[in-house]
Amino acid sequence: MKQNHIFFLISDQHFIPTGGIGSFFRGFQRMADHFGWQVTVVLDKPLRKHGEEMKRAHPTAAYILPEAPIKDTGYNPDTSQYAQEIPNRFKTANFVTTLQLVLENLSRRTF
């Protein structure tokens, strides 16, 4: 049987059990376990309290995050109604850093 490896890219703020994305992850991880797929969760920052709980509840997944993430609060001085729609360049930079770690690990097969 072919081994499948799924990379689940998610922001730490959404890696919670009660949110829509966290709920999707929980169901997806159960399915992945059933089919023998490897799941690696790629995060932009260290896990928050609820994220740590999710990690403990899903020990078969691998977790990777940047070693020194950039603080991304207060990134947007815009106070208009569209301020939330502007991409957060610091959060994006953290994902880029983490994805670089993923590529390094893939080349060394350390997952």
XYZ file of C-alpha atoms in Angstrom, residues 8-101:
94
model
C -1.858 20.383 7.331
C -0.965 24.094 7.307
C -2.812 25.933 10.091
C -2.401 29.085 12.150
C -1.937 28.533 15.882
C -5.002 30.685 16.615
C -7.224 28.248 14.706
C -5.736 25.055 16.123
C -8.418 24.743 18.808
C -10.955 21.967 19.376
C -14.068 24.158 19.214
C -13.444 26.087 15.994
C -14.414 25.033 12.501
C -10.835 24.445 11.359
C -9.972 22.522 14.520
C -13.117 20.411 14.131
C -12.159 19.654 10.535
C -8.654 18.673 11.645
C -9.974 16.302 14.312
C -12.154 14.493 11.798
C -9.433 14.491 9.167
C -6.891 13.081 11.631
C -9.265 10.254 12.571
C -9.662 9.429 8.879
C -5.888 9.611 8.330
C -5.307 7.240 11.253
C -7.874 4.837 9.817
C -6.145 4.777 6.419
C -2.608 4.762 7.814
C -1.710 8.204 6.461
C 0.977 10.298 8.117
C -0.164 13.843 8.994
C 2.234 16.679 9.777
C 0.735 19.849 11.228
C 2.643 22.934 10.035
C 2.126 25.911 12.363
C 3.124 29.567 12.260
C 3.797 29.917 16.010
C 4.011 27.805 19.183
C 0.782 26.176 20.257
C -1.555 27.940 22.639
C -3.179 26.155 25.599
C -6.019 24.650 23.552
C -3.579 23.771 20.780
C -1.483 21.810 23.261
C -4.643 19.935 24.248
C -5.317 19.160 20.570
C -1.747 17.929 20.131
C -2.059 15.584 23.127
C -5.380 14.294 21.768
C -3.773 13.509 18.368
C -0.346 12.033 19.105
C -0.040 10.237 15.763
C 0.412 13.541 13.924
C 3.817 15.222 13.704
C 4.031 18.921 14.558
C 6.472 21.465 13.168
C 6.728 25.188 13.912
C 9.322 27.941 13.563
C 11.986 28.117 16.246
C 11.865 31.925 16.585
C 8.554 33.197 15.161
C 8.045 36.871 14.460
C 5.463 38.542 16.707
C 2.521 39.382 14.442
C 0.248 41.465 16.687
C -0.216 45.120 15.859
C 1.000 44.592 12.304
C -1.686 46.692 10.679
C -2.207 50.326 11.652
C -5.220 50.536 9.317
C -8.440 51.011 11.325
C -10.886 50.865 8.419
C -13.563 48.223 8.129
C -11.262 46.336 5.723
C -8.276 46.138 8.100
C -8.928 42.448 8.841
C -8.696 41.648 5.117
C -5.110 42.820 4.723
C -2.698 39.857 4.771
C -0.459 39.736 7.824
C 3.083 39.742 6.397
C 4.577 38.590 9.717
C 2.265 35.574 9.957
C 3.114 34.812 6.330
C 6.845 35.057 7.120
C 6.377 32.603 10.009
C 4.683 30.106 7.675
C 7.500 30.518 5.129
C 10.049 29.766 7.866
C 8.132 26.703 8.987
C 7.691 25.428 5.438
C 11.452 25.767 4.936
C 11.898 23.533 7.995
